[in-house]
Amino acid sequence: MPDWSGLIPLMPAASDLPGSRARGVYAALRRAIETGRLPPGAKLPPSRALAAQWGLARGAVVAGYEMLLAEGFAEARVGAGTFVAGAVPQLAPPPAAPPTTAAWQARDLPGDLGLAFPDPISLAALRVLVSRTLARPAPALFHYADPRGDAGLRAALADYLRVARGLRLDPDRIVLTAGTQGALDLIARAVLAPGDTVWMEDPGYPSARAAFADQRLCPVPVDAEGLDVAAGIARAPGARAAYVTPAHQFPLGVVLSMRRRLALLDWAARAGAWVIEDDYDSEFRYAGPPLAALQGMDGAGRVIYAGTFSKALMPGLRMGYLVLPEALIAPVLALRQRSDRAPAGLIEPAMAAFLAEGGFARHLRRARLRSLAARDALVAALRDGGAQPKAPDQGLHLTLPLPTGTDDHALVARLRAAGLGCRALSGMYAGPDCPSPARPGLVIGFSGHAPEVLGAAARRGRAAVQGGLSAAFEPAAHSQAEDI
């Protein structure tokens, strides 16, 4: 256990000290031990240091320690000091673990969403680049830097986004964030007001709905062409913003058609609304030409573009970015400066070099091959079990529609118990405000685990649902997929 004894904030109550100073020391330390502030095995402060801290004679502190030793609350170790005893009574039990702890620990099954593949080559390259940053630290690391983030990283990002995603931008319009969720939170608080109406894809990304919890959400149905813009205009023509995933709609996986893109941009320009483009997994395209971002088509400056490194590299990096219209830079930076001031600067120079020196491009080529192999293994295993999933051309998950009436939440529970991670499609609809009935289905990820591991998990899942729920894996499920 680390020695924190010199930092323990102990102060006896005034009522503890009148009379015997030693008894006051004893009472204060015993109270800290019984309430768990000083856990078993913790080192007590040296008597000389505690005497100086409390303004007492050292003899009073030594006598207080002797009382603790005599009653079994402490134990002395020759040459090491005085420590809280290994077994002591406590007045209150230690605080329980947060109720979400078990849920987070269970999120690493094959098939779960939000996982990334560890890449030893990229990790080694980043380790060298971070070491380089620490060996020759820039002055910006030692003061509060630009709230937009490192200038070198923003320049490298701008070069990448122009070529790979067709964006119109310059580095000054990029703001680095703590992933996509951090980006959406900035937009919800800096650009929108509480009560503003926001179009949300239905079904859609639950965490995006959570980010805009202070706004009035208007669910807009999604079909084979993506967000139904005409339905959005009919339901809320004066909405302040629209949240979309045009390159790979989450969770259905469809692409926003060209006519819908033009209609969405036209509506935003006429209504003075913002289009929030979440381009969360555009790096992973396996067939067909690359898809340009919606932002590159925007001539009126109404699109807010959000990207992330969580899918391509790792969620633990906690790095995303916004590309803002000129009019929104000032309010977003004002909020950033009064909240977390600036993004974490240590990793940014390393990431700038990783992009500029070609490491990220090489990483993406390897990552696509791994994801493609995992996708194919999952699809093959599901088809062997009787399902008819469509292999997606993009992204890191597939959606398997199920027959009407299937309890997809119950099916998910049985599949997870068998070791296959997945989520219920019906839970991604807006609920009572849903413009169309929620459809049952499974949303299964194929990133973060080797193909053979993912295939084995899918086969175990098939075996687990034999019986009452096995109809969900029958080929008839494919008929509904054609409607999406």
PDB file of C-alpha atoms in Angstrom, residues 150-282:
ATOM      1  CA  ASP A 150      -2.745  21.395 -30.557  1.00  0.00           C
ATOM      2  CA  ALA A 151      -2.185  23.366 -33.772  1.00  0.00           C
ATOM      3  CA  GLY A 152      -0.031  20.631 -35.313  1.00  0.00           C
ATOM      4  CA  LEU A 153      -2.683  17.977 -34.769  1.00  0.00           C
ATOM      5  CA  ARG A 154      -5.420  20.216 -36.153  1.00  0.00           C
ATOM      6  CA  ALA A 155      -3.322  20.860 -39.279  1.00  0.00           C
ATOM      7  CA  ALA A 156      -2.673  17.137 -39.780  1.00  0.00           C
ATOM      8  CA  LEU A 157      -6.362  16.385 -39.214  1.00  0.00           C
ATOM      9  CA  ALA A 158      -7.375  19.014 -41.752  1.00  0.00           C
ATOM     10  CA  ASP A 159      -5.115  17.427 -44.382  1.00  0.00           C
ATOM     11  CA  TYR A 160      -6.589  13.993 -43.654  1.00  0.00           C
ATOM     12  CA  LEU A 161     -10.229  15.125 -43.669  1.00  0.00           C
ATOM     13  CA  ARG A 162      -9.903  17.056 -46.918  1.00  0.00           C
ATOM     14  CA  VAL A 163      -8.597  14.002 -48.754  1.00  0.00           C
ATOM     15  CA  ALA A 164     -10.377  11.117 -47.008  1.00  0.00           C
ATOM     16  CA  ARG A 165     -13.761  12.702 -46.289  1.00  0.00           C
ATOM     17  CA  GLY A 166     -14.012  15.578 -48.762  1.00  0.00           C
ATOM     18  CA  LEU A 167     -14.456  18.244 -46.081  1.00  0.00           C
ATOM     19  CA  ARG A 168     -14.243  21.987 -46.625  1.00  0.00           C
ATOM     20  CA  LEU A 169     -12.234  23.323 -43.708  1.00  0.00           C
ATOM     21  CA  ASP A 170      -9.146  24.962 -42.349  1.00  0.00           C
ATOM     22  CA  PRO A 171      -7.395  23.966 -39.099  1.00  0.00           C
ATOM     23  CA  ASP A 172      -8.766  26.946 -37.169  1.00  0.00           C
ATOM     24  CA  ARG A 173     -12.285  25.529 -37.453  1.00  0.00           C
ATOM     25  CA  ILE A 174     -11.327  22.224 -35.760  1.00  0.00           C
ATOM     26  CA  VAL A 175     -11.922  21.772 -32.033  1.00  0.00           C
ATOM     27  CA  LEU A 176     -10.514  18.644 -30.386  1.00  0.00           C
ATOM     28  CA  THR A 177     -12.891  16.934 -27.963  1.00  0.00           C
ATOM     29  CA  ALA A 178     -13.138  13.963 -25.609  1.00  0.00           C
ATOM     30  CA  GLY A 179     -14.649  11.688 -28.246  1.00  0.00           C
ATOM     31  CA  THR A 180     -17.975  12.071 -30.020  1.00  0.00           C
ATOM     32  CA  GLN A 181     -19.944  12.244 -26.786  1.00  0.00           C
ATOM     33  CA  GLY A 182     -17.869  15.187 -25.621  1.00  0.00           C
ATOM     34  CA  ALA A 183     -18.433  16.842 -28.994  1.00  0.00           C
ATOM     35  CA  LEU A 184     -22.210  16.391 -28.811  1.00  0.00           C
ATOM     36  CA  ASP A 185     -22.242  17.757 -25.272  1.00  0.00           C
ATOM     37  CA  LEU A 186     -20.423  20.903 -26.426  1.00  0.00           C
ATOM     38  CA  ILE A 187     -22.953  21.409 -29.215  1.00  0.00           C
ATOM     39  CA  ALA A 188     -25.947  20.770 -26.956  1.00  0.00           C
ATOM     40  CA  ARG A 189     -24.761  23.385 -24.433  1.00  0.00           C
ATOM     41  CA  ALA A 190     -23.011  25.977 -26.608  1.00  0.00           C
ATOM     42  CA  VAL A 191     -25.144  26.026 -29.750  1.00  0.00           C
ATOM     43  CA  LEU A 192     -28.608  24.927 -28.620  1.00  0.00           C
ATOM     44  CA  ALA A 193     -30.837  26.245 -25.862  1.00  0.00           C
ATOM     45  CA  PRO A 194     -32.891  24.113 -23.477  1.00  0.00           C
ATOM     46  CA  GLY A 195     -36.188  23.311 -25.154  1.00  0.00           C
ATOM     47  CA  ASP A 196     -34.910  23.723 -28.728  1.00  0.00           C
ATOM     48  CA  THR A 197     -36.334  21.080 -31.052  1.00  0.00           C
ATOM     49  CA  VAL A 198     -33.840  18.569 -32.504  1.00  0.00           C
ATOM     50  CA  TRP A 199     -34.616  15.970 -35.152  1.00  0.00           C
ATOM     51  CA  MET A 200     -33.298  12.553 -34.094  1.00  0.00           C
ATOM     52  CA  GLU A 201     -33.051   9.499 -36.330  1.00  0.00           C
ATOM     53  CA  ASP A 202     -35.491   6.777 -35.260  1.00  0.00           C
ATOM     54  CA  PRO A 203     -34.178   4.237 -34.539  1.00  0.00           C
ATOM     55  CA  GLY A 204     -31.006   6.005 -33.548  1.00  0.00           C
ATOM     56  CA  TYR A 205     -27.970   6.285 -31.331  1.00  0.00           C
ATOM     57  CA  PRO A 206     -29.116   6.218 -27.668  1.00  0.00           C
ATOM     58  CA  SER A 207     -26.104   8.178 -26.415  1.00  0.00           C
ATOM     59  CA  ALA A 208     -26.905  11.006 -28.816  1.00  0.00           C
ATOM     60  CA  ARG A 209     -30.425  11.185 -27.410  1.00  0.00           C
ATOM     61  CA  ALA A 210     -28.860  11.403 -23.949  1.00  0.00           C
ATOM     62  CA  ALA A 211     -26.548  14.237 -25.056  1.00  0.00           C
ATOM     63  CA  PHE A 212     -29.559  16.305 -26.119  1.00  0.00           C
ATOM     64  CA  ALA A 213     -31.615  15.535 -23.023  1.00  0.00           C
ATOM     65  CA  ASP A 214     -32.215  19.269 -22.380  1.00  0.00           C
ATOM     66  CA  GLN A 215     -33.659  19.753 -25.852  1.00  0.00           C
ATOM     67  CA  ARG A 216     -37.048  18.641 -27.211  1.00  0.00           C
ATOM     68  CA  LEU A 217     -36.362  15.570 -29.311  1.00  0.00           C
ATOM     69  CA  CYS A 218     -38.412  14.936 -32.442  1.00  0.00           C
ATOM     70  CA  PRO A 219     -38.011  11.330 -33.673  1.00  0.00           C
ATOM     71  CA  VAL A 220     -37.842  11.151 -37.483  1.00  0.00           C
ATOM     72  CA  PRO A 221     -38.226   7.754 -39.163  1.00  0.00           C
ATOM     73  CA  VAL A 222     -35.395   6.089 -41.074  1.00  0.00           C
ATOM     74  CA  ASP A 223     -36.000   3.955 -44.173  1.00  0.00           C
ATOM     75  CA  ALA A 224     -33.853   2.478 -46.948  1.00  0.00           C
ATOM     76  CA  GLU A 225     -32.701   5.999 -47.955  1.00  0.00           C
ATOM     77  CA  GLY A 226     -31.858   7.101 -44.433  1.00  0.00           C
ATOM     78  CA  LEU A 227     -33.511   9.938 -42.514  1.00  0.00           C
ATOM     79  CA  ASP A 228     -36.926  10.797 -43.997  1.00  0.00           C
ATOM     80  CA  VAL A 229     -36.472  14.558 -44.420  1.00  0.00           C
ATOM     81  CA  ALA A 230     -40.049  15.113 -45.574  1.00  0.00           C
ATOM     82  CA  ALA A 231     -41.333  13.412 -42.425  1.00  0.00           C
ATOM     83  CA  GLY A 232     -39.068  15.615 -40.315  1.00  0.00           C
ATOM     84  CA  ILE A 233     -40.389  18.765 -41.969  1.00  0.00           C
ATOM     85  CA  ALA A 234     -43.975  17.576 -41.453  1.00  0.00           C
ATOM     86  CA  ARG A 235     -43.370  16.862 -37.771  1.00  0.00           C
ATOM     87  CA  ALA A 236     -41.181  19.848 -36.836  1.00  0.00           C
ATOM     88  CA  PRO A 237     -40.446  22.293 -39.677  1.00  0.00           C
ATOM     89  CA  GLY A 238     -38.952  24.862 -37.312  1.00  0.00           C
ATOM     90  CA  ALA A 239     -36.517  22.494 -35.571  1.00  0.00           C
ATOM     91  CA  ARG A 240     -33.282  24.098 -34.482  1.00  0.00           C
ATOM     92  CA  ALA A 241     -31.053  21.151 -35.451  1.00  0.00           C
ATOM     93  CA  ALA A 242     -31.012  17.659 -36.965  1.00  0.00           C
ATOM     94  CA  TYR A 243     -28.713  14.863 -35.733  1.00  0.00           C
ATOM     95  CA  VAL A 244     -27.775  12.389 -38.489  1.00  0.00           C
ATOM     96  CA  THR A 245     -25.342   9.552 -39.223  1.00  0.00           C
ATOM     97  CA  PRO A 246     -25.447   9.836 -43.035  1.00  0.00           C
ATOM     98  CA  ALA A 247     -22.509   7.623 -44.063  1.00  0.00           C
ATOM     99  CA  HIS A 248     -23.620   4.609 -42.006  1.00  0.00           C
ATOM    100  CA  GLN A 249     -26.847   5.102 -40.093  1.00  0.00           C
ATOM    101  CA  PHE A 250     -26.771   3.758 -36.577  1.00  0.00           C
ATOM    102  CA  PRO A 251     -28.132   1.164 -36.042  1.00  0.00           C
ATOM    103  CA  LEU A 252     -29.720   0.180 -39.391  1.00  0.00           C
ATOM    104  CA  GLY A 253     -26.570   0.710 -41.468  1.00  0.00           C
ATOM    105  CA  VAL A 254     -28.230   2.477 -44.429  1.00  0.00           C
ATOM    106  CA  VAL A 255     -26.613   5.354 -46.333  1.00  0.00           C
ATOM    107  CA  LEU A 256     -28.388   8.703 -46.629  1.00  0.00           C
ATOM    108  CA  SER A 257     -29.317   8.964 -50.312  1.00  0.00           C
ATOM    109  CA  MET A 258     -28.222  11.897 -52.455  1.00  0.00           C
ATOM    110  CA  ARG A 259     -31.733  13.284 -52.807  1.00  0.00           C
ATOM    111  CA  ARG A 260     -32.222  13.131 -49.036  1.00  0.00           C
ATOM    112  CA  ARG A 261     -28.852  14.833 -48.481  1.00  0.00           C
ATOM    113  CA  LEU A 262     -29.821  17.685 -50.769  1.00  0.00           C
ATOM    114  CA  ALA A 263     -33.240  17.964 -49.130  1.00  0.00           C
ATOM    115  CA  LEU A 264     -31.696  18.047 -45.658  1.00  0.00           C
ATOM    116  CA  LEU A 265     -29.202  20.767 -46.590  1.00  0.00           C
ATOM    117  CA  ASP A 266     -31.924  22.776 -48.310  1.00  0.00           C
ATOM    118  CA  TRP A 267     -34.165  22.575 -45.230  1.00  0.00           C
ATOM    119  CA  ALA A 268     -31.306  23.599 -42.919  1.00  0.00           C
ATOM    120  CA  ALA A 269     -30.461  26.630 -45.072  1.00  0.00           C
ATOM    121  CA  ARG A 270     -34.091  27.765 -45.281  1.00  0.00           C
ATOM    122  CA  ALA A 271     -34.878  27.131 -41.602  1.00  0.00           C
ATOM    123  CA  GLY A 272     -31.578  28.484 -40.257  1.00  0.00           C
ATOM    124  CA  ALA A 273     -31.075  25.097 -38.575  1.00  0.00           C
ATOM    125  CA  TRP A 274     -27.906  23.153 -37.861  1.00  0.00           C
ATOM    126  CA  VAL A 275     -27.171  19.683 -39.224  1.00  0.00           C
ATOM    127  CA  ILE A 276     -25.034  17.667 -36.779  1.00  0.00           C
ATOM    128  CA  GLU A 277     -23.183  15.052 -38.844  1.00  0.00           C
ATOM    129  CA  ASP A 278     -21.837  12.169 -36.731  1.00  0.00           C
ATOM    130  CA  ASP A 279     -19.260  10.427 -38.938  1.00  0.00           C
ATOM    131  CA  TYR A 280     -18.435   7.838 -36.311  1.00  0.00           C
ATOM    132  CA  ASP A 281     -17.062   4.903 -38.363  1.00  0.00           C
ATOM    133  CA  SER A 282     -16.457   6.209 -41.879  1.00  0.00           C
TER     134      SER A 282
END
